[in-house]
Backbone as a ProteinNet text record, in pm:
[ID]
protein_1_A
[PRIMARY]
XXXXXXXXXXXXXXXXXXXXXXXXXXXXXXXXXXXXXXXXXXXXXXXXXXXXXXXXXXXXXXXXXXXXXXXXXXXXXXXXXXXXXXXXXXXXXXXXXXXXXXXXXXXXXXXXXXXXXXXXXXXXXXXXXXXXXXXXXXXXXXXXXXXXXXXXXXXXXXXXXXXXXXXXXXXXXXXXXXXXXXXXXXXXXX
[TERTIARY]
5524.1	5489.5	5388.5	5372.8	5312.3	5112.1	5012.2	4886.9	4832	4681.3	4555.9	4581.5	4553.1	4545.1	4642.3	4667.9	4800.7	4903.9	5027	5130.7	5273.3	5352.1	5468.6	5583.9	5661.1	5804.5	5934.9	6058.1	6139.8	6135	6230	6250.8	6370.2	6416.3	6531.8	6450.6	6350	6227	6149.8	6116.6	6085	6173.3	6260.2	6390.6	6393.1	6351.3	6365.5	6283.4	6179.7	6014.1	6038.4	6089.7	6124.7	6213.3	6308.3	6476.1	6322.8	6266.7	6242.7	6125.8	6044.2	5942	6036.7	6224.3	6247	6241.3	6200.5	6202	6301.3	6378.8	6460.5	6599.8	6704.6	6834.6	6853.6	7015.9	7059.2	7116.5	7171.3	7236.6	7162.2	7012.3	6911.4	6898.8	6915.3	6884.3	7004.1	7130	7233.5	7310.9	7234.7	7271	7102.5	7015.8	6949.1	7036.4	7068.2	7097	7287.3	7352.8	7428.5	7364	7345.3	7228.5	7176.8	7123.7	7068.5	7143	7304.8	7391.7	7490.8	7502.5	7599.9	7491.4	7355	7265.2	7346	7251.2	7296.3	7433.2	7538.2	7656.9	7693.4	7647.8	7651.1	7573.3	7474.2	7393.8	7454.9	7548.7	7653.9	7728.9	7812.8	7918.5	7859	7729.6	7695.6	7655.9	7656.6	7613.2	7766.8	7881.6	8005.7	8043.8	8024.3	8095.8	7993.2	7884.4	7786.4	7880.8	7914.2	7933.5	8072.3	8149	8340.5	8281.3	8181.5	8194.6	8139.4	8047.7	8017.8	8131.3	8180.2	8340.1	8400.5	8416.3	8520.9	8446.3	8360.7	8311.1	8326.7	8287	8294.3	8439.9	8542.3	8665.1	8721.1	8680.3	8743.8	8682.3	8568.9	8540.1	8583.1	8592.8	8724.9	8799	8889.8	9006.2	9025.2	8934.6	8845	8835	8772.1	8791.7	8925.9	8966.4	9133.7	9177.3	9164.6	9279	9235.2	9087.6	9061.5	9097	9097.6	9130.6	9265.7	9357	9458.4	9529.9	9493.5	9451.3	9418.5	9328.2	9324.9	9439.1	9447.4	9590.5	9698.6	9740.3	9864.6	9804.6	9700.5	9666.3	9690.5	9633.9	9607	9827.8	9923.8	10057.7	10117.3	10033.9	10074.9	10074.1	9954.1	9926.4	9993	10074	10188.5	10299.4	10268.8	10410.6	10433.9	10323.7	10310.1	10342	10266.7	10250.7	10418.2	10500.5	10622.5	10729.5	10672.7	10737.6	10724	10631.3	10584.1	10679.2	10688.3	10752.5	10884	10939.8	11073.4	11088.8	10980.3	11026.3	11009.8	10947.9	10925.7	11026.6	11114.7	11202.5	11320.2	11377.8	11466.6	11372.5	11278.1	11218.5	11264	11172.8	11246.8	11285.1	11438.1	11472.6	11468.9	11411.4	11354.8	11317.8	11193	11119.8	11153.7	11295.8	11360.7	11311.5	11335.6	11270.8	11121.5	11024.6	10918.9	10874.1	10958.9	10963.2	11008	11121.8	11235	11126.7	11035.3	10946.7	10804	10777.8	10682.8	10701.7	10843	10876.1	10906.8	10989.6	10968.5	10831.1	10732.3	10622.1	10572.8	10551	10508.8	10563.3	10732.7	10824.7	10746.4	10685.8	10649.7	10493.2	10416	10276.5	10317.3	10381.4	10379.1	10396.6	10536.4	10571.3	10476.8	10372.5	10294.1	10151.4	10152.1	10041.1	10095.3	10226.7	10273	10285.8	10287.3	10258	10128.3	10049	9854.9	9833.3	9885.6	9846	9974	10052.6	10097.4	10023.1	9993.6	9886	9785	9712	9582.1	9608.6	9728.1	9758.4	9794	9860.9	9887.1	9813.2	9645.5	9532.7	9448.4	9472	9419	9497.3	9579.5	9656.2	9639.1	9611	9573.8	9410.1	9321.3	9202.7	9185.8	9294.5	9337.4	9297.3	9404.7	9492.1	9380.9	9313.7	9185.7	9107.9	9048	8976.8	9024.9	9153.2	9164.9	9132.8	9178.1	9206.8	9094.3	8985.8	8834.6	8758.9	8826.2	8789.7	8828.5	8974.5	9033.9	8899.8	8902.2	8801.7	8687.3	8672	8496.9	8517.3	8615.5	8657.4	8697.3	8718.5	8720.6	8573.2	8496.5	8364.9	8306.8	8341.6	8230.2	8273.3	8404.2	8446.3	8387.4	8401.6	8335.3	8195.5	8087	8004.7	7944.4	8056.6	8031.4	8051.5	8122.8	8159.3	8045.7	8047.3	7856.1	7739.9	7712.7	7628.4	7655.8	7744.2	7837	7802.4	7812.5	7788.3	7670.7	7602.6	7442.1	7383.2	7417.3	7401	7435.4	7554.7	7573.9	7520.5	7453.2	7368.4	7232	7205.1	7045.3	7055.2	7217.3	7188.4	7229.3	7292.1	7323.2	7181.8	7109.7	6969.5	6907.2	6909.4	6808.6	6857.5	7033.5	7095.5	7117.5	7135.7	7171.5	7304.9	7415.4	7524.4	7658.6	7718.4	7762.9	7866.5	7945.6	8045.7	7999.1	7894.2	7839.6	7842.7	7824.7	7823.5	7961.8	8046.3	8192.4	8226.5	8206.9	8205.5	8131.2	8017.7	7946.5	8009.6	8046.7	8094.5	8249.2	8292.4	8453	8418	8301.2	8266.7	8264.2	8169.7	8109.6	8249.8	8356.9	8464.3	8536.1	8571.9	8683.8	8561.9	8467.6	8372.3	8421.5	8367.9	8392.9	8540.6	8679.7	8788	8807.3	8704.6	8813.8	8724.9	8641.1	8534.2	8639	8689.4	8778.7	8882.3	8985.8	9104.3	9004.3	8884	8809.3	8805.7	8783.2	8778.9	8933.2	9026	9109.1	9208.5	9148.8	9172.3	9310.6	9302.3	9424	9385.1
7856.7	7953.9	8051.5	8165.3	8220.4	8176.5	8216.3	8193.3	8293.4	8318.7	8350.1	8538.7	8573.3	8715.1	8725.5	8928.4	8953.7	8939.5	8974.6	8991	9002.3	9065.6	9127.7	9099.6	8956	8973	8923.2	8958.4	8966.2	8798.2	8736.9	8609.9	8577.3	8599.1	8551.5	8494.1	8623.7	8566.9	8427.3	8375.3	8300.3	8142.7	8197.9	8068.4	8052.3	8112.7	8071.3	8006	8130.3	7992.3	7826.1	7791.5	7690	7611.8	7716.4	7617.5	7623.2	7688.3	7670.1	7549.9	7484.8	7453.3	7295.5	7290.3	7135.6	7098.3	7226.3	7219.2	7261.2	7200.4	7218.6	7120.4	7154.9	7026.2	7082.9	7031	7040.9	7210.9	7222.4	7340.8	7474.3	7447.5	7627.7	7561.5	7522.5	7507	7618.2	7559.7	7576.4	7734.2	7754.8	7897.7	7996.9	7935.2	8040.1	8075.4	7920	7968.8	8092.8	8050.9	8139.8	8283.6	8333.5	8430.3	8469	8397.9	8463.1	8451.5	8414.9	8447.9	8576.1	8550.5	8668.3	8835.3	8789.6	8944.6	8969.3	8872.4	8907.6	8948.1	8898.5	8958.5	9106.3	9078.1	9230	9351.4	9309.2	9427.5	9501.7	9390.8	9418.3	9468.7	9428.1	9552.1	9704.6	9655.4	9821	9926.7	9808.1	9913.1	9965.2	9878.5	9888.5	9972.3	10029.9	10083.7	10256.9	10288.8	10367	10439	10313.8	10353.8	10431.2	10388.1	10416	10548.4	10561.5	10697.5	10828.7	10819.8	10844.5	10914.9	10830.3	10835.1	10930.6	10900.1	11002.8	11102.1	11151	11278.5	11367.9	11287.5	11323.8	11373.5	11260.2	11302.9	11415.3	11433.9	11547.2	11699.5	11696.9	11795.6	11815.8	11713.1	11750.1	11787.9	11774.8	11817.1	11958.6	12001.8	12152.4	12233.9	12137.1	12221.1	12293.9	12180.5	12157	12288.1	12266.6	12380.5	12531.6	12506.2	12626.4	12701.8	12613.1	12666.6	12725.2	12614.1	12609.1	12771.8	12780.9	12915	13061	13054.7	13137.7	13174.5	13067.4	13042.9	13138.2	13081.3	13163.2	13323.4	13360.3	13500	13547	13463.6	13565.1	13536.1	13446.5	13442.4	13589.5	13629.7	13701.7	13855	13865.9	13973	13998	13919.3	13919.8	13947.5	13924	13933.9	14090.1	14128.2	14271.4	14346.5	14310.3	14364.3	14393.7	14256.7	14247.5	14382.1	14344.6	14442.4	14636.2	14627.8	14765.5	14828.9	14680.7	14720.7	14716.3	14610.3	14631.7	14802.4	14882.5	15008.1	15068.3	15086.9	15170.7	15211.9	15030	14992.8	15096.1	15155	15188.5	15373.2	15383.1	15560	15564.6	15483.3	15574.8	15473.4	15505.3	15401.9	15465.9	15536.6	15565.4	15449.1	15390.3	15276.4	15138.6	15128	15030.6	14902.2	14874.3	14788.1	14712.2	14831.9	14796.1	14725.7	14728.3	14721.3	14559.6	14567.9	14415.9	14354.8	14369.8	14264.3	14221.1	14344.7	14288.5	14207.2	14271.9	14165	14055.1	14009.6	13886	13806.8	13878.9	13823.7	13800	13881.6	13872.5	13731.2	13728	13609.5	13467	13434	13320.4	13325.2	13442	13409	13333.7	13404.1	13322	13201.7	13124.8	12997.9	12877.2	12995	12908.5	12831.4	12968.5	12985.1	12905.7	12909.1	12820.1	12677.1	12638.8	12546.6	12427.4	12513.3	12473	12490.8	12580.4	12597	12511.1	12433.1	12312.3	12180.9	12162.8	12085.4	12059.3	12165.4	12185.1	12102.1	12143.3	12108.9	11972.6	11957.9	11814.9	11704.8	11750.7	11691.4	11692.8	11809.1	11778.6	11716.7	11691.4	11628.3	11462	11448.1	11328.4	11278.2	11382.1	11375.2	11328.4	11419	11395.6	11263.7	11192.6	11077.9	10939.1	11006.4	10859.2	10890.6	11058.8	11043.2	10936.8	10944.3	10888.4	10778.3	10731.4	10548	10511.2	10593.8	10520.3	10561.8	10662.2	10646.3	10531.7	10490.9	10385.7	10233.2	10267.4	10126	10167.8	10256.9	10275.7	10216.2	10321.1	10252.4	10080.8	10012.4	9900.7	9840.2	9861.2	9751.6	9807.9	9953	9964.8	9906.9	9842.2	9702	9611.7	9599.9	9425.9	9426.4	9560	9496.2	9531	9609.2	9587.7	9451.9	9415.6	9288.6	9187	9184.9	9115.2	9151.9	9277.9	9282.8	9204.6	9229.9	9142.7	8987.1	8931.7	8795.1	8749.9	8876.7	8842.7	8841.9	8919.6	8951.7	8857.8	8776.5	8658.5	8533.6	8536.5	8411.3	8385	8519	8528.2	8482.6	8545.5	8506.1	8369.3	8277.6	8166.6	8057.2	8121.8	8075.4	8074.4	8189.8	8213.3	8116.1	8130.3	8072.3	7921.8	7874.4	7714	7705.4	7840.2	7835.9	7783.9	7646	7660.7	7740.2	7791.2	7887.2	7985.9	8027	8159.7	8129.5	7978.3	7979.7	7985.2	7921.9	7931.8	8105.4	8200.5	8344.4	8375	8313.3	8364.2	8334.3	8220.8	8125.8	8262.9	8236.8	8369.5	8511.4	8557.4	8703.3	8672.7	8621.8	8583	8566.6	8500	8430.4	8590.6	8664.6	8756.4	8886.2	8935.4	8988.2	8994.7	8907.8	8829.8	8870.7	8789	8862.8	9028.7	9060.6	9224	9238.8	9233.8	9244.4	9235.1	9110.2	9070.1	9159.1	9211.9	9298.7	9496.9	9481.6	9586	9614.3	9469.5	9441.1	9446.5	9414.5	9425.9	9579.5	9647.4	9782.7	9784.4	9704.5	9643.7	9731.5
8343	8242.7	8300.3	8208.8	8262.2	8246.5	8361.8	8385.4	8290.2	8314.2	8227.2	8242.8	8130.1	8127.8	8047.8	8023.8	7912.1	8043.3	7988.4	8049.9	7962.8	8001.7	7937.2	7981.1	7963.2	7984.5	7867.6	7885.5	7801	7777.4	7671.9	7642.3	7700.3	7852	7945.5	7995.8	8045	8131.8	8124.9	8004.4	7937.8	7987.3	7959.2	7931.9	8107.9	8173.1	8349.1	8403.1	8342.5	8397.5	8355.4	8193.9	8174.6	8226.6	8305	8396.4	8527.3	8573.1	8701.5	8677.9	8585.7	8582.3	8565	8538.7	8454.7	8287.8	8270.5	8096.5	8033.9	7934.6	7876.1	7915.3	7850.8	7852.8	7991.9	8058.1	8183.3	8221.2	8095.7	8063.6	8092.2	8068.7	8091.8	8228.1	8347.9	8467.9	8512.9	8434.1	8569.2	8473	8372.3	8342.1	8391.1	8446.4	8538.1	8645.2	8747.5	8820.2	8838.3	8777.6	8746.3	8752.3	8672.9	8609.6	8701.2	8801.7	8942	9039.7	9080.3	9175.8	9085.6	8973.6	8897	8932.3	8919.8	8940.5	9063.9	9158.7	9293.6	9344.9	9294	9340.2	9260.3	9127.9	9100.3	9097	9204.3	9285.7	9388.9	9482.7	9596.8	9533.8	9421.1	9349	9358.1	9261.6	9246.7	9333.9	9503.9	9609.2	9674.4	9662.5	9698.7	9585.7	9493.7	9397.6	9417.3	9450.8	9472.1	9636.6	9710.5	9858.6	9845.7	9768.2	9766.2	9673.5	9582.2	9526.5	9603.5	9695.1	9793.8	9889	9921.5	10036.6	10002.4	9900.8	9789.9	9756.1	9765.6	9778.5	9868	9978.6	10180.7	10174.4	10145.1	10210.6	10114.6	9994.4	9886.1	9997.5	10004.3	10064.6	10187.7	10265.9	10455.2	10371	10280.3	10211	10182.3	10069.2	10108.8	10212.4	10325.5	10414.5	10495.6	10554.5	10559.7	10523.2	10359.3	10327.2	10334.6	10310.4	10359.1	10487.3	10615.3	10723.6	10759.4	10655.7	10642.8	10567.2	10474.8	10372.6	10497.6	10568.3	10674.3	10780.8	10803	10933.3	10853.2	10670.6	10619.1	10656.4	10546.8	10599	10737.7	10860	10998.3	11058.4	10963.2	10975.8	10923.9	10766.3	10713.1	10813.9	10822.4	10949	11024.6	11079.3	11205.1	11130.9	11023.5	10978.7	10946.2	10933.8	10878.4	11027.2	11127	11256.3	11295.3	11266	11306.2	11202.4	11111.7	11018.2	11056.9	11093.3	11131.8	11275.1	11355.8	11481	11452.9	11377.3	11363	11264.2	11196.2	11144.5	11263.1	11386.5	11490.1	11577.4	11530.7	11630.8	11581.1	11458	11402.3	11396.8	11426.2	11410.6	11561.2	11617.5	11815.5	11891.6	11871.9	11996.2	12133.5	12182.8	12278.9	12340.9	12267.9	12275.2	12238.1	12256.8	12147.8	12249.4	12379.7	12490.5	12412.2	12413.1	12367	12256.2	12175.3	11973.7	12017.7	12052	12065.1	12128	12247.5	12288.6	12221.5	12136	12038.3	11932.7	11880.4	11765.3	11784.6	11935.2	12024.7	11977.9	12110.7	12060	11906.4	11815.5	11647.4	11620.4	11639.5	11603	11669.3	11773.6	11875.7	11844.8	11810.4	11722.9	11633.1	11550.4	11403.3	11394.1	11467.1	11471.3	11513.9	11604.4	11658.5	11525.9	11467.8	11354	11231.8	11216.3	11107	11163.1	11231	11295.2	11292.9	11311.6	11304	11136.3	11113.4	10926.3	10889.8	10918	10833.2	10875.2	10977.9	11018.4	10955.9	10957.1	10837.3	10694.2	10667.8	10522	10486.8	10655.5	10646.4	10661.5	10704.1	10677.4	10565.6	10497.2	10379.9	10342	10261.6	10192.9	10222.7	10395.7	10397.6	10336.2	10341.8	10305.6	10162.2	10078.2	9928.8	9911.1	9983.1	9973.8	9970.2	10104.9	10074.1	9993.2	9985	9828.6	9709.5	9706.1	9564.4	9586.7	9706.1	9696.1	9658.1	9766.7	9721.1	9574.7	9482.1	9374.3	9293.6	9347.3	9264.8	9262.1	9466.3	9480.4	9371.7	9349	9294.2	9112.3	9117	8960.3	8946	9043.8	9034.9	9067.2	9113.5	9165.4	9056.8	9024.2	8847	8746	8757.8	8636.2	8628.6	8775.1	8786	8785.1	8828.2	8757.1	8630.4	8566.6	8419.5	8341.7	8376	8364.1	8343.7	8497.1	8530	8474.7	8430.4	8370.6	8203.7	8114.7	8006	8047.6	8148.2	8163	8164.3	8242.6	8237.3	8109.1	8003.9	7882.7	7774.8	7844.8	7726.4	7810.5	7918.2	7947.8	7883	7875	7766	7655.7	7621.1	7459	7430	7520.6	7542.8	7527.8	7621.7	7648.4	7543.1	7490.5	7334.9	7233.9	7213.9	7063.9	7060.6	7225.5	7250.4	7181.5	7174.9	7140.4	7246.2	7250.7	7375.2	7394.8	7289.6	7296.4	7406.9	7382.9	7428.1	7591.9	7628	7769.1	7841.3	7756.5	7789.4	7809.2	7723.8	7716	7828.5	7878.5	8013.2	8132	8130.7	8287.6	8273.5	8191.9	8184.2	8208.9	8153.8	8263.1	8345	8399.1	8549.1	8616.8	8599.1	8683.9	8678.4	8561.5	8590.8	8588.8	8633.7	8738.9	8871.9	8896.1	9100.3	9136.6	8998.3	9017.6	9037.7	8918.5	8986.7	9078.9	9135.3	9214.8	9376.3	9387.1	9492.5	9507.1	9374.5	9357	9404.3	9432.2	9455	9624.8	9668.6	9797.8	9848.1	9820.1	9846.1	9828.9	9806.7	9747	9667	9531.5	9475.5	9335.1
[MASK]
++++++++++++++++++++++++++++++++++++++++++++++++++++++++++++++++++++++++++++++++++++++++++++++++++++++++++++++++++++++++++++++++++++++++++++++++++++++++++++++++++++++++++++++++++++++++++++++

């Protein structure tokens, strides 16, 4: 219990000093300790669920980028295309120069392919960038189940503690168990 002076803690608090001191039936021992492996694992959720939202930020923005570059490449395609267009009208004002026209539009034709080329590339990285964004939102949306969950279990161990209801512990030990589950289906990126 607590020593000499004021001091301020909740009535979980209470019910632990008593599991840790041997006081009370068998039952407030082994729903502390629960209670203090369910925190602990759902601290690791909430840093695995913090980290995947994170991720998914990073890779949305390579994605962004991607297409942005990607977005450029069409424009500096479009350009050639214009360039090509201009020579093929030059090509039909003076064929004088018709030699000259046919080898630019050559060339224009072998820029471009080259440029559409790198700008499907681009796109084809974003799109991959997309792709793990989501997944790791999915992971994130899963480890923020589980430890909602856990926190729910932690929540009906107190009140377990407080009411000496055993229902209530049966309702705790079943968060706690399907917690850890989606917790695992989190890890598994399921």
């Amino acid at each position: 219990m607590s020593g000499h002076g004021f001091h301020v803690h909740g009535p979980h608090d209470h019910e632990l000093e008593h599991a840790a001191q041997g006081h009370g039936d068998g039952n407030t021992s082994s729903i502390a300790m629960f209670t203090a492996v369910i925190a602990t694992v759902g601290a690791l959720f909430g840093y695995m669920g913090g980290a995947t939202q994170a991720n998914a930020g990073l890779y949305k923005n390579n994605a962004a980028i991607k297409k942005t570059e990607a977005s450029n490449q069409w424009n500096y395609y479009q350009a050639k295309s214009s360039k090509q267009n201009l020579s093929e009208l030059a090509l039909e004002l003076t064929p004088a120069k018709k030699d000259f026209y046919q080898d630019e539009i050559k060339r224009y034709k072998g820029e471009k392919a080259e440029i559409k080329v790198g700008a499907e590339k681009l796109e084809a990285e974003a799109k991959a960038w997309d792709q793990q964004s989501d997944e790791q939102m999915h992971q994130h949306h899963r480890w923020a189940q589980a430890t909602t969950v856990l926190q729910v279990a932690i929540a009906m161990a107190a009140i377990a503690l407080l009411s000496k209801k055993k229902w209530l512990e049966y309702v705790m030990y079943g968060a706690g168990s399907m917690g850890v589950a989606i917790g695992v289906l989190a890890y598994l990126h399921i």
